[in-house]
Amino acid sequence: MGDLLMVRHGETEWSRSGQHTSFTDLPLTARGEEQAKSLVPLLAGRPFALVLTSPLTRAVRTAELAGLTGAVRDPDLHEWYYGAYEGVTSDEIHRTRPDWDLWTDGGPAGADGAPGESPKEVGVRADRVLSRVAGALPEGDVMLVAHGHFLRALTARRLGLTAAEGRLFRLETGTVSRLSTEHGRPVIAEWNARA
């Protein structure tokens, strides 16, 4: 049985500033490109039964720079849809909604029609990804290249928790994390690894 590896894309202007970024397709910063390239020694020579990326440029480019080949874009690996909070920082949101928490409240739909998602809806997408990778794990390791909040929710679901409990796992840009098993149960084997 293989392990499930995850890479959070490298830094973007908005990940650096703390702005929520779901559907805005930002490129990596120069630092983000360096973060992605720095993953090559951690991943080189490691065969993967399946490599999936978010369809967004920042994830696809991270996979390329990290030396991952044969990646398939999976729309379910898209970042959490923040809706009205796209491009807005948590501090800015708290000025009008001091008790707001993404992990319990989700993102509200935007006036411009931008979709928002609840933790439950994100969990449903994470479950679909986990169902897809389950067929490849007996063949070897699987790699996912995606986004911070989504990968945290996916980690929670893999561990048998609710998607909202993804709040317990801080995930840095340009890092590798690995979920494995111990005594037949999913566990975190490595988190936020850098070269």
Coordinates of N, CA and C in Angstrom, one line a residue:
M1 N 0.9 -1.2 0.0 CA 0.0 0.0 0.0 C 0.9 1.2 0.0
G2 N 0.6 2.1 -0.9 CA 1.4 3.4 -1.0 C 1.0 4.4 0.0
D3 N 1.7 5.5 0.0 CA 1.4 6.7 0.8 C 0.8 7.7 0.0
L4 N 0.1 8.6 0.6 CA -0.5 9.8 0.0 C 0.3 11.0 0.3
L5 N 1.0 11.5 -0.7 CA 1.8 12.7 -0.6 C 1.1 13.9 -1.1
M6 N 1.3 15.1 -0.5 CA 0.7 16.3 -0.8 C 1.7 17.4 -0.9
V7 N 1.6 18.2 -1.9 CA 2.4 19.5 -2.0 C 1.4 20.6 -2.0
R8 N 1.7 21.6 -1.1 CA 0.9 22.9 -1.3 C 1.8 23.7 -2.2
H9 N 1.1 24.3 -3.2 CA 1.8 25.1 -4.2 C 2.7 26.2 -3.5
G10 N 3.6 26.7 -4.3 CA 4.5 27.7 -3.8 C 3.8 29.0 -3.6
E11 N 4.6 29.9 -3.1 CA 4.0 31.2 -2.7 C 3.5 32.0 -3.9
T12 N 2.4 32.7 -3.7 CA 1.8 33.7 -4.6 C 1.8 35.0 -3.9
E13 N 1.5 36.1 -4.6 CA 1.3 37.4 -3.9 C 0.3 37.4 -2.8
W14 N -0.8 36.7 -3.1 CA -1.9 36.6 -2.1 C -1.7 35.7 -1.0
S15 N -0.9 34.6 -1.2 CA -0.6 33.7 -0.1 C 0.3 34.4 0.9
R16 N 1.2 35.3 0.3 CA 2.1 36.1 1.1 C 1.4 37.1 1.9
S17 N 0.4 37.8 1.3 CA -0.4 38.8 2.0 C -1.5 38.3 2.9
G18 N -1.8 37.0 2.8 CA -2.9 36.5 3.6 C -4.3 36.6 3.0
Q19 N -4.4 37.0 1.7 CA -5.6 37.2 1.0 C -6.2 35.8 0.6
H20 N -7.5 35.6 0.8 CA -8.1 34.3 0.4 C -8.1 34.2 -1.1
T21 N -7.6 33.1 -1.7 CA -7.4 32.9 -3.1 C -8.0 31.6 -3.5
S22 N -9.1 31.6 -4.1 CA -9.7 30.4 -4.7 C -9.6 30.4 -6.2
F23 N -10.6 31.1 -6.8 CA -10.7 31.0 -8.3 C -9.8 32.1 -9.0
T24 N -9.2 33.0 -8.3 CA -8.3 34.0 -8.9 C -7.0 33.2 -9.2
D25 N -6.7 33.1 -10.5 CA -5.6 32.3 -10.9 C -4.2 33.0 -11.0
L26 N -3.6 33.2 -9.8 CA -2.4 33.9 -9.7 C -1.2 33.1 -10.0
P27 N -0.1 33.7 -10.5 CA 1.1 32.9 -10.7 C 1.9 32.8 -9.5
L28 N 2.9 32.0 -9.5 CA 3.8 31.9 -8.3 C 4.7 33.2 -8.3
T29 N 5.1 33.6 -7.2 CA 6.1 34.6 -7.1 C 7.5 34.0 -7.4
A30 N 8.6 34.8 -7.5 CA 9.9 34.3 -7.7 C 10.2 33.3 -6.5
R31 N 9.9 33.7 -5.3 CA 10.1 32.9 -4.1 C 9.3 31.6 -4.2
G32 N 8.1 31.7 -4.7 CA 7.2 30.5 -4.9 C 7.8 29.5 -5.9
E33 N 8.4 30.1 -7.0 CA 9.1 29.2 -8.0 C 10.3 28.5 -7.3
E34 N 11.1 29.2 -6.5 CA 12.2 28.6 -5.8 C 11.8 27.6 -4.8
Q35 N 10.7 27.8 -4.1 CA 10.1 26.8 -3.2 C 9.8 25.5 -4.0
A36 N 9.2 25.7 -5.1 CA 8.8 24.5 -5.9 C 10.0 23.7 -6.4
K37 N 11.0 24.5 -6.9 CA 12.3 23.8 -7.4 C 13.0 23.1 -6.2
S38 N 12.9 23.7 -5.0 CA 13.6 23.1 -3.9 C 13.0 21.7 -3.5
L39 N 11.8 21.4 -4.0 CA 11.2 20.1 -3.7 C 11.8 18.9 -4.5
V40 N 12.5 19.3 -5.6 CA 13.1 18.2 -6.5 C 13.9 17.2 -5.7
P41 N 14.8 17.5 -4.8 CA 15.6 16.5 -4.1 C 14.7 15.6 -3.2
L42 N 13.6 16.1 -2.7 CA 12.7 15.3 -1.9 C 11.9 14.3 -2.7
L43 N 11.7 14.6 -4.0 CA 10.8 13.8 -4.8 C 11.5 13.1 -5.9
A44 N 12.7 13.4 -6.3 CA 13.4 12.8 -7.4 C 13.6 11.3 -7.2
G45 N 13.3 10.6 -8.3 CA 13.5 9.2 -8.2 C 12.4 8.4 -7.5
R46 N 11.4 9.1 -7.0 CA 10.3 8.4 -6.3 C 9.2 8.2 -7.3
P47 N 8.9 6.9 -7.6 CA 7.8 6.7 -8.6 C 6.4 6.9 -7.9
F48 N 5.5 7.4 -8.7 CA 4.1 7.7 -8.3 C 3.2 6.9 -9.2
A49 N 2.2 6.2 -8.5 CA 1.2 5.5 -9.3 C 0.2 6.5 -9.9
L50 N 0.1 7.7 -9.3 CA -0.8 8.7 -9.8 C -0.4 10.0 -9.3
V51 N -0.4 11.0 -10.2 CA -0.1 12.4 -9.8 C -1.3 13.3 -10.2
L52 N -1.9 13.9 -9.3 CA -3.1 14.8 -9.6 C -2.7 16.2 -9.2
T53 N -3.2 17.2 -9.9 CA -3.0 18.6 -9.5 C -4.3 19.3 -9.6
S54 N -4.4 20.4 -8.9 CA -5.5 21.4 -9.1 C -5.4 21.9 -10.5
P55 N -6.4 22.4 -11.1 CA -6.3 22.9 -12.4 C -5.7 24.3 -12.5
L56 N -5.5 24.9 -11.3 CA -5.1 26.3 -11.2 C -3.5 26.4 -11.5
T57 N -3.1 27.5 -12.2 CA -1.8 27.7 -12.6 C -0.8 27.5 -11.5
R58 N -1.0 28.0 -10.3 CA -0.1 28.0 -9.2 C 0.3 26.5 -8.8
A59 N -0.7 25.6 -8.9 CA -0.5 24.2 -8.6 C 0.2 23.5 -9.7
V60 N -0.3 23.7 -10.9 CA 0.3 23.1 -12.1 C 1.8 23.4 -12.2
R61 N 2.1 24.7 -12.1 CA 3.5 25.2 -12.2 C 4.3 24.6 -11.1
T62 N 3.8 24.5 -9.9 CA 4.6 23.9 -8.8 C 4.9 22.5 -9.1
A63 N 4.0 21.7 -9.6 CA 4.2 20.3 -10.0 C 5.3 20.3 -11.0
E64 N 5.2 21.1 -12.1 CA 6.3 21.1 -13.1 C 7.6 21.4 -12.5
L65 N 7.8 22.5 -11.7 CA 9.0 22.9 -11.2 C 9.6 21.9 -10.2
A66 N 8.7 21.1 -9.5 CA 9.1 20.1 -8.6 C 9.6 18.8 -9.3
G67 N 9.4 18.8 -10.6 CA 9.9 17.6 -11.4 C 8.9 16.5 -11.5
L68 N 7.6 16.8 -11.2 CA 6.6 15.8 -11.3 C 6.1 15.7 -12.7
T69 N 6.0 14.5 -13.2 CA 5.5 14.3 -14.6 C 4.3 13.5 -14.6
G70 N 3.6 13.6 -15.8 CA 2.3 12.8 -15.9 C 1.2 13.3 -15.1
A71 N 1.2 14.5 -14.6 CA 0.2 15.0 -13.7 C -1.1 15.2 -14.5
V72 N -2.2 14.8 -13.8 CA -3.6 15.0 -14.4 C -4.3 16.1 -13.6
R73 N -4.9 17.0 -14.2 CA -5.6 18.1 -13.6 C -7.0 17.5 -13.1
D74 N -7.2 17.8 -11.8 CA -8.5 17.3 -11.2 C -9.2 18.5 -10.7
P75 N -10.4 18.8 -11.2 CA -11.1 20.0 -10.7 C -11.5 19.9 -9.3
D76 N -11.6 18.7 -8.7 CA -12.0 18.6 -7.3 C -10.9 19.0 -6.4
L77 N -9.6 19.2 -6.9 CA -8.5 19.6 -6.1 C -8.4 21.2 -6.0
H78 N -9.4 21.8 -6.6 CA -9.5 23.3 -6.6 C -9.5 23.8 -5.1
E79 N -9.0 25.0 -4.9 CA -9.1 25.5 -3.5 C -10.5 25.8 -3.1
W80 N -10.7 25.8 -1.8 CA -12.0 26.2 -1.2 C -12.6 27.4 -1.9
Y81 N -13.8 27.4 -2.2 CA -14.4 28.6 -2.9 C -14.8 29.6 -1.8
Y82 N -14.1 30.7 -1.7 CA -14.3 31.7 -0.7 C -15.5 32.7 -1.0
G83 N -16.0 32.7 -2.2 CA -17.1 33.5 -2.6 C -16.8 35.0 -2.4
A84 N -17.6 35.7 -1.5 CA -17.5 37.1 -1.3 C -16.2 37.4 -0.6
Y85 N -15.5 36.5 -0.1 CA -14.2 36.8 0.6 C -13.0 36.5 -0.3
E86 N -13.2 36.3 -1.5 CA -12.1 36.2 -2.5 C -11.2 37.5 -2.5
G87 N -9.9 37.3 -2.2 CA -9.0 38.5 -2.2 C -9.0 39.3 -1.0
V88 N -9.8 38.8 0.1 CA -9.9 39.5 1.3 C -9.2 38.8 2.4
T89 N -8.5 39.5 3.3 CA -7.8 38.8 4.4 C -8.8 38.5 5.6
S90 N -8.4 37.6 6.4 CA -9.2 37.3 7.6 C -9.4 38.6 8.5
D91 N -8.3 39.4 8.6 CA -8.4 40.6 9.4 C -9.4 41.5 8.9
E92 N -9.5 41.7 7.6 CA -10.5 42.5 7.0 C -11.9 42.0 7.2
I93 N -12.1 40.7 7.1 CA -13.4 40.1 7.3 C -13.8 40.3 8.8
H94 N -12.9 40.2 9.7 CA -13.3 40.3 11.1 C -13.7 41.7 11.5
R95 N -13.4 42.7 10.7 CA -13.9 44.1 11.0 C -15.4 44.2 11.0
T96 N -16.0 43.4 10.1 CA -17.5 43.4 10.0 C -18.1 42.1 10.6
R97 N -17.3 41.0 10.6 CA -17.8 39.8 11.2 C -16.8 39.2 12.1
P98 N -16.7 39.8 13.3 CA -15.6 39.4 14.3 C -15.6 37.9 14.6
D99 N -16.7 37.2 14.6 CA -16.7 35.8 15.0 C -16.6 34.9 13.8
W100 N -16.4 35.4 12.6 CA -16.3 34.6 11.4 C -15.1 33.6 11.5
D101 N -15.3 32.4 11.1 CA -14.3 31.4 11.0 C -14.6 30.5 9.8
L102 N -13.6 30.4 8.9 CA -13.8 29.7 7.6 C -14.2 28.2 7.9
W103 N -13.6 27.7 9.0 CA -13.8 26.2 9.3 C -15.1 25.9 9.8
T104 N -15.9 26.9 10.3 CA -17.2 26.7 10.7 C -18.3 27.3 9.9
D105 N -17.9 28.5 9.4 CA -18.9 29.3 8.6 C -18.8 29.2 7.1
G106 N -17.6 28.8 6.6 CA -17.4 28.7 5.2 C -17.3 30.1 4.5
G107 N -17.4 30.1 3.2 CA -17.3 31.3 2.4 C -18.7 31.6 1.9
P108 N -19.2 32.8 2.1 CA -20.5 33.2 1.6 C -20.5 33.5 0.1
A109 N -21.5 33.2 -0.6 CA -21.6 33.5 -2.1 C -21.4 35.0 -2.3
G110 N -20.7 35.4 -3.3 CA -20.4 36.8 -3.6 C -21.6 37.4 -4.4
A111 N -21.7 38.7 -4.3 CA -22.7 39.5 -5.0 C -22.6 39.3 -6.5
D112 N -21.3 39.1 -6.9 CA -21.0 38.9 -8.3 C -21.3 37.5 -8.8
G113 N -21.9 36.7 -8.0 CA -22.1 35.3 -8.3 C -21.0 34.3 -8.0
A114 N -19.9 34.8 -7.4 CA -18.8 33.9 -7.1 C -19.3 32.9 -6.0
P115 N -19.1 31.7 -6.3 CA -19.6 30.7 -5.3 C -18.9 30.6 -4.0
G116 N -19.6 30.4 -2.9 CA -18.9 30.1 -1.6 C -19.1 28.7 -1.3
E117 N -18.3 28.1 -0.4 CA -18.5 26.7 0.0 C -18.5 26.6 1.5
S118 N -19.3 25.7 2.0 CA -19.3 25.3 3.4 C -18.2 24.3 3.7
P119 N -17.8 24.1 4.9 CA -16.9 23.0 5.2 C -17.4 21.6 4.7
K120 N -18.7 21.4 4.9 CA -19.3 20.2 4.4 C -19.1 20.0 2.9
E121 N -19.4 21.0 2.2 CA -19.2 20.9 0.7 C -17.8 20.6 0.3
V122 N -16.8 21.3 1.0 CA -15.4 21.0 0.7 C -15.1 19.6 1.1
G123 N -15.7 19.1 2.2 CA -15.5 17.7 2.6 C -16.0 16.7 1.5
V124 N -17.1 17.0 0.9 CA -17.6 16.2 -0.2 C -16.6 16.1 -1.3
R125 N -16.0 17.2 -1.7 CA -15.0 17.2 -2.8 C -13.8 16.4 -2.4
A126 N -13.4 16.6 -1.1 CA -12.2 15.9 -0.6 C -12.5 14.4 -0.6
D127 N -13.7 14.0 -0.2 CA -14.0 12.5 -0.3 C -14.0 12.0 -1.7
R128 N -14.4 12.8 -2.7 CA -14.3 12.3 -4.1 C -12.9 12.1 -4.5
V129 N -12.0 13.0 -4.1 CA -10.6 12.8 -4.4 C -10.0 11.6 -3.7
L130 N -10.3 11.4 -2.5 CA -9.9 10.2 -1.7 C -10.4 8.9 -2.3
S131 N -11.6 9.0 -2.8 CA -12.2 7.8 -3.5 C -11.4 7.5 -4.8
R132 N -11.0 8.5 -5.5 CA -10.3 8.3 -6.8 C -8.9 7.8 -6.5
V133 N -8.2 8.3 -5.5 CA -6.8 7.9 -5.2 C -6.8 6.5 -4.6
A134 N -7.9 6.1 -3.9 CA -7.9 4.7 -3.3 C -7.6 3.6 -4.2
G135 N -8.0 3.7 -5.5 CA -7.7 2.7 -6.5 C -6.2 2.7 -6.9
A136 N -5.5 3.8 -6.7 CA -4.1 3.8 -7.1 C -3.2 3.5 -6.0
L137 N -3.6 3.7 -4.7 CA -2.7 3.4 -3.6 C -2.2 2.0 -3.5
P138 N -2.9 1.0 -3.9 CA -2.3 -0.4 -3.8 C -1.2 -0.5 -4.8
E139 N -1.1 0.4 -5.8 CA -0.1 0.3 -6.8 C 1.2 1.1 -6.4
G140 N 1.1 2.0 -5.4 CA 2.2 2.8 -5.0 C 1.8 4.1 -4.5
D141 N 2.7 5.0 -4.3 CA 2.5 6.3 -3.8 C 1.6 7.2 -4.7
V142 N 0.8 8.0 -4.2 CA 0.0 9.0 -4.9 C 0.4 10.4 -4.5
M143 N 0.5 11.3 -5.5 CA 0.9 12.7 -5.2 C -0.3 13.6 -5.6
L144 N -0.6 14.5 -4.6 CA -1.6 15.6 -4.9 C -0.9 16.9 -4.8
V145 N -1.1 17.8 -5.8 CA -0.5 19.2 -5.7 C -1.7 20.1 -5.7
A146 N -1.9 20.8 -4.6 CA -3.1 21.7 -4.6 C -2.9 22.8 -3.6
H147 N -3.9 23.1 -2.8 CA -4.0 24.4 -2.0 C -4.1 24.1 -0.5
G148 N -3.7 25.1 0.2 CA -3.7 25.0 1.7 C -4.9 24.6 2.4
H149 N -6.0 25.3 2.2 CA -7.2 25.0 3.0 C -7.8 23.7 2.5
F150 N -7.8 23.5 1.2 CA -8.4 22.2 0.6 C -7.6 21.0 1.1
L151 N -6.2 21.1 1.1 CA -5.4 19.9 1.5 C -5.6 19.7 3.0
R152 N -5.8 20.7 3.8 CA -6.0 20.5 5.2 C -7.3 19.8 5.4
A153 N -8.4 20.2 4.7 CA -9.7 19.5 4.8 C -9.6 18.1 4.3
L154 N -8.8 17.8 3.3 CA -8.6 16.5 2.8 C -7.9 15.6 3.8
T155 N -6.9 16.2 4.4 CA -6.1 15.5 5.5 C -7.1 15.0 6.6
A156 N -7.9 16.0 7.0 CA -8.9 15.7 8.1 C -9.8 14.5 7.6
R157 N -10.3 14.6 6.4 CA -11.2 13.5 6.0 C -10.4 12.2 5.9
R158 N -9.2 12.2 5.4 CA -8.4 10.9 5.3 C -8.2 10.3 6.7
L159 N -8.1 11.2 7.7 CA -7.9 10.7 9.1 C -9.2 10.3 9.8
G160 N -10.3 10.5 9.1 CA -11.6 10.1 9.7 C -12.3 11.2 10.5
L161 N -11.8 12.5 10.3 CA -12.3 13.6 11.0 C -13.2 14.4 10.0
T162 N -14.0 15.4 10.5 CA -14.8 16.2 9.7 C -13.8 17.2 8.9
A163 N -14.3 17.7 7.8 CA -13.5 18.6 7.0 C -13.1 19.8 7.9
A164 N -14.0 20.3 8.7 CA -13.8 21.4 9.6 C -12.6 21.3 10.5
E165 N -12.3 20.0 10.8 CA -11.1 19.8 11.7 C -9.8 19.9 11.0
G166 N -9.8 20.3 9.7 CA -8.6 20.7 9.0 C -8.0 21.9 9.6
R167 N -8.7 22.6 10.4 CA -8.2 23.8 11.1 C -7.0 23.4 12.0
L168 N -6.9 22.1 12.3 CA -5.9 21.7 13.2 C -4.5 21.5 12.6
F169 N -4.5 21.6 11.2 CA -3.2 21.3 10.5 C -2.8 22.6 9.7
R170 N -1.8 23.2 10.2 CA -1.2 24.4 9.5 C -0.4 23.8 8.3
L171 N -0.5 24.4 7.1 CA 0.2 23.9 6.0 C 0.9 25.1 5.3
E172 N 2.2 25.0 5.2 CA 3.0 26.1 4.6 C 3.1 25.9 3.1
T173 N 3.3 27.0 2.4 CA 3.5 27.0 0.9 C 4.8 26.2 0.6
G174 N 4.8 25.6 -0.5 CA 6.0 24.9 -1.0 C 6.6 23.8 -0.2
T175 N 5.7 23.0 0.4 CA 6.1 21.9 1.3 C 5.5 20.6 0.9
V176 N 6.1 19.5 1.4 CA 5.6 18.2 1.1 C 5.1 17.6 2.4
S177 N 3.9 17.0 2.4 CA 3.4 16.3 3.5 C 3.0 14.9 3.1
R178 N 3.0 13.9 4.0 CA 2.8 12.5 3.7 C 1.9 11.9 4.7
L179 N 0.8 11.3 4.2 CA -0.1 10.5 5.0 C 0.1 9.0 4.7
S180 N 0.3 8.3 5.7 CA 0.6 6.8 5.6 C -0.4 6.0 6.4
T181 N -0.1 4.8 6.8 CA -0.9 4.0 7.6 C 0.0 3.4 8.7
E182 N -0.7 3.1 9.8 CA 0.0 2.4 10.9 C -1.1 1.5 11.5
H183 N -0.8 0.2 11.5 CA -1.7 -0.8 12.0 C -3.1 -0.7 11.3
G184 N -3.0 -0.4 10.0 CA -4.2 -0.3 9.1 C -5.0 1.0 9.3
R185 N -4.5 1.9 10.0 CA -5.2 3.2 10.2 C -4.4 4.3 9.6
P186 N -5.1 5.3 8.9 CA -4.4 6.5 8.4 C -3.7 7.3 9.5
V187 N -2.5 7.8 9.2 CA -1.7 8.6 10.1 C -1.0 9.7 9.3
I188 N -0.6 10.7 10.0 CA 0.3 11.7 9.4 C 1.7 11.2 9.7
A189 N 2.5 11.0 8.6 CA 3.8 10.4 8.7 C 4.9 11.6 8.6
E190 N 4.5 12.6 7.9 CA 5.4 13.8 7.6 C 4.6 15.0 7.3
W191 N 5.0 16.2 7.8 CA 4.2 17.4 7.6 C 5.1 18.6 7.4
N192 N 4.8 19.4 6.4 CA 5.5 20.6 6.0 C 7.0 20.3 5.8
A193 N 7.3 19.3 5.1 CA 8.7 19.0 4.9 C 9.3 19.9 3.8
R194 N 10.5 20.3 4.0 CA 11.3 21.1 3.0 C 12.6 20.5 2.8
A195 N 13.2 20.8 1.6 CA 14.5 20.2 1.3 C 15.6 20.8 2.3

